[in-house]
Coordinates of C-alpha atoms (C1' of nucleotides) in Angstrom, one line a residue:
Chain A
M717 CA 35.1 6.4 -1.9
S718 CA 34.1 4.1 0.9
K719 CA 35.1 0.4 0.7
Y720 CA 31.6 -1.0 0.7
V721 CA 30.5 1.2 -2.2
E722 CA 33.5 0.1 -4.2
I723 CA 32.9 -3.5 -3.4
A724 CA 29.3 -3.1 -4.4
S725 CA 30.4 -1.7 -7.8
T726 CA 32.8 -4.6 -8.3
L727 CA 30.1 -7.1 -7.5
R728 CA 27.6 -5.3 -9.7
E729 CA 30.0 -5.4 -12.7
R730 CA 30.6 -9.1 -12.1
I731 CA 26.8 -9.7 -12.2
I732 CA 26.4 -7.7 -15.3
N733 CA 29.3 -9.3 -17.0
G734 CA 27.8 -12.7 -16.2
E735 CA 30.7 -13.6 -14.0
Y736 CA 28.2 -14.4 -11.3
I737 CA 25.5 -16.3 -13.1
A738 CA 21.8 -15.4 -12.7
E739 CA 19.7 -17.8 -10.5
S740 CA 22.9 -19.0 -8.8
F741 CA 24.6 -17.9 -5.6
L742 CA 27.2 -15.3 -4.9
P743 CA 30.2 -16.3 -2.8
Y744 CA 29.4 -16.3 0.8
H745 CA 30.0 -13.4 3.1
K746 CA 33.0 -15.1 4.6
E747 CA 34.7 -15.8 1.3
L748 CA 34.0 -12.2 0.1
S749 CA 35.4 -10.7 3.3
K750 CA 38.5 -12.8 2.7
E751 CA 38.8 -11.8 -1.0
F752 CA 38.4 -8.0 -0.3
K753 CA 40.2 -8.2 3.0
V754 CA 37.4 -6.5 5.0
S755 CA 35.1 -7.4 7.8
R756 CA 31.8 -9.2 7.2
M757 CA 29.8 -6.1 8.1
T758 CA 31.4 -4.2 5.2
I759 CA 30.5 -7.0 2.8
Q760 CA 27.0 -6.9 4.1
N761 CA 26.7 -3.2 3.5
A762 CA 27.9 -3.7 -0.1
I763 CA 25.3 -6.4 -0.6
H764 CA 22.6 -4.2 0.8
I765 CA 23.2 -1.8 -2.0
L766 CA 22.8 -4.6 -4.6
I767 CA 19.6 -5.7 -2.8
S768 CA 18.2 -2.2 -3.0
E769 CA 19.0 -2.1 -6.7
G770 CA 17.0 -5.3 -7.2
L771 CA 20.1 -7.3 -8.4
V772 CA 20.1 -10.0 -5.7
I773 CA 18.1 -11.3 -2.8
T774 CA 19.4 -13.0 0.3
K775 CA 18.0 -15.8 2.4
R776 CA 19.2 -16.8 5.8
G777 CA 20.7 -20.2 5.8
L778 CA 20.9 -20.2 2.0
G779 CA 23.0 -17.4 0.6
T780 CA 22.8 -14.5 -1.8
M781 CA 21.2 -15.2 -5.1
V782 CA 21.6 -13.3 -8.4
L783 CA 18.2 -12.4 -9.8
K784 CA 17.0 -13.1 -13.3
R785 CA 15.3 -10.0 -14.3
S786 CA 17.8 -7.8 -12.6
F787 CA 19.7 -5.0 -14.2
I788 CA 17.5 -4.6 -17.3
E789 CA 14.5 -2.9 -15.8
E790 CA 15.7 0.7 -15.5
S791 CA 12.3 2.3 -15.3
I792 CA 11.1 0.2 -12.5
S793 CA 9.3 2.0 -9.8
R794 CA 9.9 0.5 -6.4
V795 CA 7.1 -0.1 -4.0
A796 CA 7.3 2.2 -1.0
N797 CA 8.3 0.4 2.1
W798 CA 6.3 2.1 4.7
N799 CA 6.4 0.9 8.3
N800 CA 7.1 -2.6 7.1
I801 CA 3.9 -2.8 5.1
T802 CA 4.4 -2.9 1.4
L803 CA 1.7 -1.1 -0.5
S804 CA 1.0 -0.6 -4.1
S805 CA 1.6 3.0 -5.0
I806 CA -1.0 3.9 -7.5
N807 CA -3.8 1.6 -8.4
D808 CA -5.1 -0.7 -5.7
T809 CA -5.7 1.7 -2.8
N810 CA -7.0 1.1 0.7
S811 CA -10.5 2.4 0.8
S812 CA -11.8 1.9 -2.7
K813 CA -14.5 -0.6 -3.4
F814 CA -15.0 -2.3 -6.8
E815 CA -18.0 -3.6 -8.7
V816 CA -16.9 -6.8 -10.3
L817 CA -18.2 -6.8 -13.9
S818 CA -16.8 -10.2 -15.0
F819 CA -14.9 -13.0 -13.5
D820 CA -13.4 -15.7 -15.7
V821 CA -10.7 -18.3 -15.9
Q822 CA -8.9 -18.5 -19.3
F823 CA -5.8 -19.8 -20.9
P824 CA -3.4 -16.8 -21.5
I825 CA -2.6 -15.4 -24.9
L826 CA 1.1 -15.1 -25.9
E827 CA 1.5 -11.6 -24.7
I828 CA 0.2 -12.5 -21.2
Q829 CA 2.4 -15.6 -21.2
N830 CA 5.5 -13.5 -21.7
L831 CA 4.5 -10.8 -19.2
L832 CA 3.7 -13.4 -16.5
D833 CA 6.4 -15.9 -17.4
I834 CA 3.9 -18.8 -17.7
N835 CA 3.0 -21.2 -20.5
E836 CA -0.2 -21.5 -22.5
E837 CA -1.4 -24.4 -20.3
E838 CA -1.4 -22.5 -17.1
P839 CA -4.9 -20.9 -16.6
V840 CA -5.3 -17.3 -15.4
Y841 CA -8.1 -15.4 -13.7
E842 CA -9.3 -12.5 -15.7
I843 CA -11.4 -10.0 -13.9
L844 CA -13.0 -6.8 -15.1
R845 CA -14.0 -4.4 -12.3
L846 CA -15.1 -0.9 -11.9
E847 CA -14.1 1.3 -9.0
D848 CA -17.0 2.7 -7.0
S849 CA -18.0 5.7 -9.2
S850 CA -19.3 7.8 -6.4
K851 CA -16.0 9.6 -6.8
L852 CA -15.4 11.6 -9.9
D853 CA -12.3 9.7 -10.9
S854 CA -13.6 6.2 -11.3
K855 CA -11.4 3.6 -12.9
L856 CA -12.1 0.6 -15.0
Q857 CA -9.6 -2.2 -14.2
R858 CA -8.6 -5.5 -15.8
V859 CA -6.8 -7.9 -13.5
I860 CA -4.9 -11.0 -14.7
I861 CA -3.4 -13.5 -12.2
P862 CA -2.3 -17.1 -12.7
V863 CA -4.6 -19.6 -11.0
K864 CA -1.6 -21.4 -9.5
Y865 CA -0.8 -18.4 -7.3
T866 CA -4.2 -18.0 -5.7
S867 CA -6.5 -20.9 -6.6
N868 CA -9.3 -19.7 -4.3
L869 CA -9.9 -16.2 -5.6
T870 CA -13.4 -14.9 -5.3
K871 CA -15.6 -12.1 -6.4
T872 CA -15.7 -10.8 -2.9
I873 CA -11.9 -10.5 -2.8
M874 CA -11.9 -8.8 -6.1
S875 CA -14.4 -6.2 -4.9
D876 CA -11.8 -5.2 -2.4
S877 CA -8.0 -4.7 -2.6
L878 CA -6.3 -7.5 -4.4
M879 CA -2.9 -6.3 -3.3
R880 CA -3.9 -6.3 0.3
Y881 CA -5.3 -9.9 0.0
L882 CA -2.1 -11.2 -1.7
I883 CA 0.1 -9.6 1.0
D884 CA -2.0 -10.1 4.1
E885 CA -3.8 -13.4 3.4
M886 CA -1.6 -15.1 0.9
C887 CA 1.6 -13.8 2.5
Y888 CA 3.2 -12.8 -0.8
K889 CA 6.0 -10.2 -0.6
I890 CA 5.7 -7.7 -3.4
H891 CA 9.2 -6.5 -4.1
C892 CA 8.6 -4.1 -7.0
V893 CA 5.9 -2.8 -9.3
K894 CA 6.4 -1.8 -12.8
N895 CA 4.0 0.8 -14.2
T896 CA 3.6 1.9 -17.8
F897 CA 1.5 4.8 -18.9
T898 CA -0.3 5.5 -22.2
A899 CA -3.0 7.9 -23.4
I900 CA -5.6 6.2 -25.6
R901 CA -9.1 7.0 -27.0
A902 CA -12.0 5.7 -25.0
D903 CA -13.0 2.2 -26.2
E904 CA -16.5 0.8 -26.0
K905 CA -16.2 -0.4 -22.4
D906 CA -14.7 2.9 -21.3
Q907 CA -17.7 4.7 -22.9
K908 CA -20.1 2.4 -21.2
Y909 CA -18.7 2.3 -17.7
L910 CA -16.8 5.5 -17.4
N911 CA -19.5 7.6 -19.0
C912 CA -17.5 9.3 -21.7
S913 CA -17.5 9.8 -25.5
S914 CA -15.4 8.0 -28.1
S915 CA -13.2 11.1 -28.5
D916 CA -12.3 11.4 -24.9
P917 CA -8.7 10.8 -23.9
I918 CA -8.2 7.9 -21.4
L919 CA -5.2 7.5 -19.1
K920 CA -4.1 3.8 -19.2
I921 CA -1.9 2.5 -16.5
D922 CA -0.5 -1.0 -16.9
Q923 CA 1.0 -2.5 -13.8
V924 CA 3.0 -5.7 -13.3
S925 CA 3.8 -6.7 -9.7
Y926 CA 6.8 -8.8 -9.0
C927 CA 7.7 -11.0 -6.0
E928 CA 11.0 -10.9 -4.1
D929 CA 12.6 -13.5 -6.4
G930 CA 11.5 -11.6 -9.6
T931 CA 8.5 -13.8 -10.4
P932 CA 5.7 -11.7 -12.0
L933 CA 2.7 -12.2 -9.8
F934 CA -0.1 -10.4 -11.6
I935 CA -1.1 -7.7 -14.1
L936 CA -3.4 -4.8 -13.4
S937 CA -4.5 -2.6 -16.2
S938 CA -6.4 0.6 -15.4
H939 CA -8.4 2.9 -17.6
I940 CA -9.1 6.4 -16.2
A941 CA -11.2 9.1 -17.8
C942 CA -9.3 12.3 -17.0
E943 CA -11.5 14.8 -18.8
S944 CA -15.0 13.5 -19.1
S945 CA -15.5 14.0 -15.4
G946 CA -14.4 17.6 -15.7
Y947 CA -11.6 16.7 -13.5
N948 CA -8.0 16.1 -14.4
Y949 CA -7.1 13.1 -12.3
F950 CA -3.4 13.2 -11.9
Q951 CA -3.3 16.9 -13.0
L952 CA -0.6 18.9 -11.3
L953 CA 0.5 21.8 -13.5
Chain B
M1486 CA 11.4 -7.8 15.7
S1487 CA 14.9 -6.5 15.5
K1488 CA 15.9 -3.6 17.7
Y1489 CA 16.7 -1.1 15.0
V1490 CA 13.3 -1.6 13.3
E1491 CA 11.6 -1.0 16.6
I1492 CA 13.7 2.1 17.3
A1493 CA 12.9 3.4 13.8
S1494 CA 9.2 2.9 14.4
T1495 CA 9.5 4.8 17.7
L1496 CA 11.4 7.7 16.1
R1497 CA 8.9 7.8 13.2
E1498 CA 6.0 8.1 15.6
R1499 CA 7.7 10.9 17.4
I1500 CA 8.3 12.7 14.1
I1501 CA 4.7 12.3 13.0
N1502 CA 3.3 13.3 16.4
G1503 CA 5.4 16.4 16.2
E1504 CA 7.5 15.4 19.2
Y1505 CA 10.5 16.0 17.0
I1506 CA 9.8 19.3 15.2
A1507 CA 10.3 19.7 11.4
E1508 CA 13.3 21.6 10.3
S1509 CA 15.1 20.9 13.7
F1510 CA 17.5 18.2 14.8
L1511 CA 17.0 14.8 16.2
P1512 CA 18.9 13.9 19.3
Y1513 CA 22.4 12.8 18.4
H1514 CA 23.4 9.2 17.9
K1515 CA 25.2 9.2 21.3
E1516 CA 22.1 10.4 23.2
L1517 CA 19.8 8.0 21.3
S1518 CA 22.1 5.1 22.0
K1519 CA 21.9 6.0 25.7
E1520 CA 18.2 6.3 25.7
F1521 CA 17.5 3.0 23.9
K1522 CA 20.5 1.3 25.5
V1523 CA 22.0 0.0 22.3
S1524 CA 25.2 0.7 20.4
R1525 CA 25.6 3.6 18.0
M1526 CA 25.5 1.2 15.0
T1527 CA 22.0 0.1 15.9
I1528 CA 20.9 3.7 16.1
Q1529 CA 22.4 4.3 12.7
N1530 CA 20.6 1.4 11.2
A1531 CA 17.3 2.8 12.6
I1532 CA 18.0 6.2 11.1
H1533 CA 18.9 4.7 7.8
I1534 CA 15.3 3.5 7.6
L1535 CA 14.0 7.0 8.2
I1536 CA 16.3 8.4 5.6
S1537 CA 15.1 5.9 3.0
E1538 CA 11.5 6.9 3.9
G1539 CA 12.4 10.5 3.2
L1540 CA 11.6 11.6 6.8
V1541 CA 15.0 12.9 7.8
I1542 CA 18.4 13.8 6.3
T1543 CA 21.8 13.6 8.0
K1544 CA 24.9 15.8 7.6
R1545 CA 28.3 15.0 9.0
G1546 CA 29.3 17.4 11.7
L1547 CA 25.7 18.7 11.9
G1548 CA 23.2 16.1 12.9
T1549 CA 20.0 14.5 11.7
M1550 CA 17.3 16.9 10.6
V1551 CA 13.6 16.3 10.4
L1552 CA 12.3 17.2 6.9
K1553 CA 9.4 19.5 6.2
R1554 CA 7.6 17.8 3.4
S1555 CA 8.2 14.4 4.9
F1556 CA 5.5 11.9 5.6
I1557 CA 2.9 13.6 3.4
E1558 CA 4.0 12.6 0.0
E1559 CA 2.8 9.0 -0.3
S1560 CA 2.9 8.7 -4.0
I1561 CA 6.4 9.9 -4.4
S1562 CA 8.6 7.9 -6.8
R1563 CA 12.1 7.8 -5.7
V1564 CA 15.0 8.3 -8.1
A1565 CA 16.8 5.2 -8.9
N1566 CA 20.3 5.2 -7.4
W1567 CA 22.3 3.4 -10.1
N1568 CA 26.0 3.1 -9.8
N1569 CA 26.2 6.3 -7.7
I1570 CA 24.7 8.4 -10.4
T1571 CA 21.2 9.6 -9.7
L1572 CA 19.2 9.7 -12.9
S1573 CA 15.7 10.9 -13.7
S1574 CA 13.6 7.9 -14.4
I1575 CA 11.3 9.0 -17.1
N1576 CA 11.7 12.3 -18.9
D1577 CA 15.2 13.7 -19.2
T1578 CA 17.1 10.7 -20.6
N1579 CA 20.7 10.4 -21.6
S1580 CA 20.9 10.4 -25.3
S1581 CA 18.0 12.6 -26.4
K1582 CA 18.6 16.0 -28.0
F1583 CA 16.1 18.9 -27.8
E1584 CA 15.2 21.7 -30.1
V1585 CA 14.6 24.8 -27.9
L1586 CA 11.5 26.5 -29.1
S1587 CA 11.4 29.3 -26.6
F1588 CA 13.6 30.5 -23.7
D1589 CA 12.2 33.1 -21.4
V1590 CA 12.5 34.6 -17.9
Q1591 CA 9.3 35.3 -16.2
F1592 CA 7.7 36.0 -12.8
P1593 CA 5.9 32.9 -11.7
I1594 CA 2.1 32.6 -11.5
L1595 CA 0.6 31.5 -8.2
E1596 CA 0.4 27.8 -9.1
I1597 CA 4.1 27.7 -9.9
Q1598 CA 4.9 29.7 -6.8
N1599 CA 3.3 27.0 -4.7
L1600 CA 4.8 24.1 -6.5
L1601 CA 8.3 25.5 -6.3
D1602 CA 8.0 27.1 -2.9
I1603 CA 9.0 30.6 -4.1
N1604 CA 7.4 34.0 -4.1
E1605 CA 6.1 36.2 -6.9
E1606 CA 9.3 38.3 -7.0
E1607 CA 11.6 35.4 -7.7
P1608 CA 12.0 35.0 -11.5
V1609 CA 11.9 31.6 -13.2
Y1610 CA 13.3 30.4 -16.5
E1611 CA 10.5 29.0 -18.7
I1612 CA 11.7 26.9 -21.6
L1613 CA 9.7 25.1 -24.3
R1614 CA 11.5 22.4 -26.1
L1615 CA 10.9 19.6 -28.5
E1616 CA 12.7 16.3 -28.3
D1617 CA 14.4 15.3 -31.5
S1618 CA 11.6 14.0 -33.5
S1619 CA 13.6 11.5 -35.5
K1620 CA 12.2 9.0 -33.2
L1621 CA 8.6 8.2 -33.3
D1622 CA 7.8 9.1 -29.8
S1623 CA 8.8 12.7 -29.7
K1624 CA 8.0 14.8 -26.6
L1625 CA 7.1 18.4 -26.1
Q1626 CA 8.4 19.7 -22.8
R1627 CA 8.0 22.8 -20.7
V1628 CA 10.7 23.3 -18.1
I1629 CA 10.4 25.8 -15.2
I1630 CA 13.3 26.5 -12.9
P1631 CA 13.9 29.5 -10.6
V1632 CA 16.7 31.7 -11.8
K1633 CA 18.3 31.7 -8.3
Y1634 CA 19.2 28.0 -8.6
T1635 CA 21.0 28.3 -11.9
S1636 CA 21.5 31.9 -13.1
N1637 CA 23.6 31.0 -16.1
L1638 CA 21.3 28.6 -17.9
T1639 CA 21.7 28.6 -21.7
K1640 CA 19.9 27.3 -24.7
T1641 CA 22.8 25.0 -25.3
I1642 CA 22.3 23.4 -21.9
M1643 CA 18.6 23.1 -22.5
S1644 CA 19.1 21.3 -25.8
D1645 CA 20.7 18.6 -23.7
S1646 CA 19.9 16.9 -20.5
L1647 CA 18.9 19.5 -17.8
M1648 CA 19.0 16.8 -15.1
R1649 CA 22.6 15.9 -16.0
Y1650 CA 23.6 19.5 -16.0
L1651 CA 22.1 20.1 -12.5
I1652 CA 23.8 17.0 -11.1
D1653 CA 27.1 17.1 -12.8
E1654 CA 27.8 20.8 -13.3
M1655 CA 25.8 22.5 -10.5
C1656 CA 26.4 19.6 -8.1
Y1657 CA 22.7 19.4 -7.0
K1658 CA 21.7 16.2 -5.4
I1659 CA 18.3 15.1 -6.5
H1660 CA 16.6 13.2 -3.8
C1661 CA 13.3 12.4 -5.2
V1662 CA 11.1 13.0 -8.2
K1663 CA 7.3 13.3 -8.1
N1664 CA 5.5 12.4 -11.3
T1665 CA 1.9 12.9 -12.1
F1666 CA 0.1 11.6 -15.2
T1667 CA -2.9 12.8 -17.1
A1668 CA -4.4 12.1 -20.5
I1669 CA -5.5 15.3 -22.3
R1670 CA -6.6 16.3 -25.8
A1671 CA -3.9 17.7 -28.0
D1672 CA -3.7 21.5 -27.7
E1673 CA -2.5 23.9 -30.4
K1674 CA 1.1 23.4 -29.7
D1675 CA 0.8 19.7 -29.5
Q1676 CA -0.9 19.7 -32.9
K1677 CA 1.8 21.9 -34.4
Y1678 CA 4.9 20.2 -33.0
L1679 CA 3.8 16.7 -32.4
N1680 CA 2.0 16.4 -35.7
C1681 CA -1.3 15.3 -34.4
S1682 CA -5.0 16.2 -34.7
S1683 CA -7.1 18.0 -32.1
S1684 CA -8.9 14.7 -31.2
D1685 CA -5.7 12.8 -30.4
P1686 CA -5.1 11.8 -26.9
I1687 CA -1.9 13.1 -25.3
L1688 CA -0.1 11.7 -22.4
K1689 CA 1.0 14.5 -20.0
I1690 CA 3.6 13.8 -17.4
D1691 CA 4.3 16.5 -14.8
Q1692 CA 7.4 16.1 -12.8
V1693 CA 8.8 18.0 -9.8
S1694 CA 12.3 17.2 -8.7
Y1695 CA 13.3 17.8 -5.1
C1696 CA 16.7 18.3 -3.4
E1697 CA 17.9 16.3 -0.5
D1698 CA 16.5 18.8 2.0
G1699 CA 13.0 18.8 0.3
T1700 CA 13.4 22.0 -1.7
P1701 CA 11.6 21.8 -5.0
L1702 CA 14.2 22.4 -7.7
F1703 CA 12.4 22.5 -11.0
I1704 CA 9.2 21.4 -12.9
L1705 CA 9.3 19.5 -16.1
S1706 CA 6.0 19.0 -18.0
S1707 CA 6.0 16.6 -20.9
H1708 CA 3.4 16.1 -23.7
I1709 CA 3.6 12.8 -25.6
A1710 CA 1.5 11.8 -28.5
C1711 CA 0.9 8.1 -28.0
E1712 CA -1.3 7.3 -30.9
S1713 CA -0.7 9.8 -33.7
S1714 CA 2.7 8.2 -34.4
G1715 CA 1.0 4.8 -34.7
Y1716 CA 3.0 3.8 -31.7
N1717 CA 1.8 3.4 -28.2
Y1718 CA 4.6 4.9 -26.3
F1719 CA 4.4 3.4 -22.9
Q1720 CA 2.2 0.6 -24.1
L1721 CA 2.6 -2.7 -22.3
L1722 CA -0.5 -4.7 -22.4
Chain C
dC243 C1' 24.3 -30.9 12.3
dA244 C1' 27.4 -27.2 10.1
dG245 C1' 27.0 -23.2 7.6
dT246 C1' 24.4 -19.2 6.1
dG247 C1' 22.9 -14.4 6.6
dG248 C1' 20.8 -10.9 10.3
dT249 C1' 21.8 -8.4 14.1
dC250 C1' 24.4 -6.3 17.7
dT251 C1' 28.4 -4.7 20.4
dA252 C1' 32.4 -1.7 21.9
dG253 C1' 35.6 0.7 20.3
dA254 C1' 38.2 3.0 16.7
dC255 C1' 39.5 6.4 13.0
dC256 C1' 38.0 9.7 9.8
dA257 C1' 35.6 13.8 7.2
dC258 C1' 33.0 17.4 8.1
dC259 C1' 30.9 21.5 10.5
dA260 C1' 30.5 25.2 13.9
dG261 C1' 32.4 28.5 16.8
Chain D
dT691 C1' 39.0 22.5 18.5
dG692 C1' 35.2 19.5 20.0
dG693 C1' 31.3 17.2 18.5
dT694 C1' 28.8 15.2 14.7
dG695 C1' 27.7 11.4 11.5
dG696 C1' 30.2 7.8 8.2
dT697 C1' 32.8 3.9 8.1
dC698 C1' 35.2 -0.1 9.6
dT699 C1' 36.7 -3.9 12.7
dA700 C1' 36.7 -8.4 15.2
dG701 C1' 34.0 -11.0 17.5
dA702 C1' 29.5 -12.7 19.2
dC703 C1' 24.9 -14.7 19.3
dC704 C1' 20.8 -15.9 16.8
dA705 C1' 17.3 -17.8 13.2
dC706 C1' 17.1 -20.2 9.5
dT707 C1' 18.5 -23.7 5.8
dG708 C1' 20.0 -28.0 3.9
dG709 C1' 21.6 -32.6 4.5

DNA sequence: CAGTGGTCTAGACCACCAG
DNA sequence: TGGTGGTCTAGACCACTGG
């Protein structure tokens, strides 16, 4: 096995064992290259592995920091890094336009507080929007994002791609997106806006987007009627 | 912008434009380092980017090959590379045991032929299995894999993790897994094996696993009853 | 300012593949 | 055997960070 892979394994164990404490810095490249008796490039390759696994982040002039959330999230689906533009993979696509059904600011319930790592006194935007239903596979989406991250959010922005706004205008770097999937029965809003009956199955996709440092940035919950449109949205087989 | 990122962009364009033809080799490191007037390491870094994007693969002693499927599959979800063991992210987990309900060899229908890139004369295993329903969230799975890839498949293997068998025993390297999601009404088999009614919504996950060179290896289609068990399986919000 | 990580070089040795 | 990509080195310069 190559040196840098072994070094990465060693470092990974130390992180998991708590030998390197979350939110604090790893030893610097120079120290590590002394310890393992390799060149700095080899250390860097090892650390690249840990970065790609979401265990650490590095900052020039600062060091390599162990992340909080780190090794727990197995089922995380990483954002594709395509030509240096990070894009959400599923829900907030380029071309789609949204009709904003409601636009509120609220204090978050406990569930949201936990998901977004905020307290009850930090207000959040809560937006309900409907994807332009000219296409068969329209989506009903609920977006929740703390006001402190984007205090000047508008309906106009929400009728377009939120993800693109956060990346291009607000200069956030989305590091990973966690998606969870459920099938549910259509609720009242689904029936009203997605034009389906109460017995129709709905695909529910809940998405949390995280920044580079592991901070949860926003929640996007989508409802998709797969059958009522006579069209199996994500159907493959 | 750093050299290797720019070089990667140039190479990517050439691949997309068809300047470098699919299924054939890129110029060798040495040639590229002459063309761009950089060291070989810089070329290698550039090519690493293309590898991570799924555009090319490299083989020692051979070269760097442009992949077929390549840049098309945007919504691909890469397999997490965890401690040098590639694991399926969603469906074929470590600990679960399966009851094999049926185990057949068949000639594939057209849909399967296309998905697995095989012709009608190449037989496939078709297995129906039920995840140990001691847990609330049991799954009904259909597995389809060409006989030519694993001629000695058994019920015993299928009652365990197929993914692990293919990786550990057959030494396949799974490069990426494409998942698609749908919500459907419970069909007869779902009602029978997942203990639900005909109006219950079912989460259907269809998964195709691909080898390093882009060959589709097998299909795994899972049905999950999210509500009947009183338990929202992938529920988050 | 000193120290960090990011990039880059020129050269080296190795494992692997084809003929 | 000769050529490929994979790894590694020692040293270099740079952009960025904190004090």
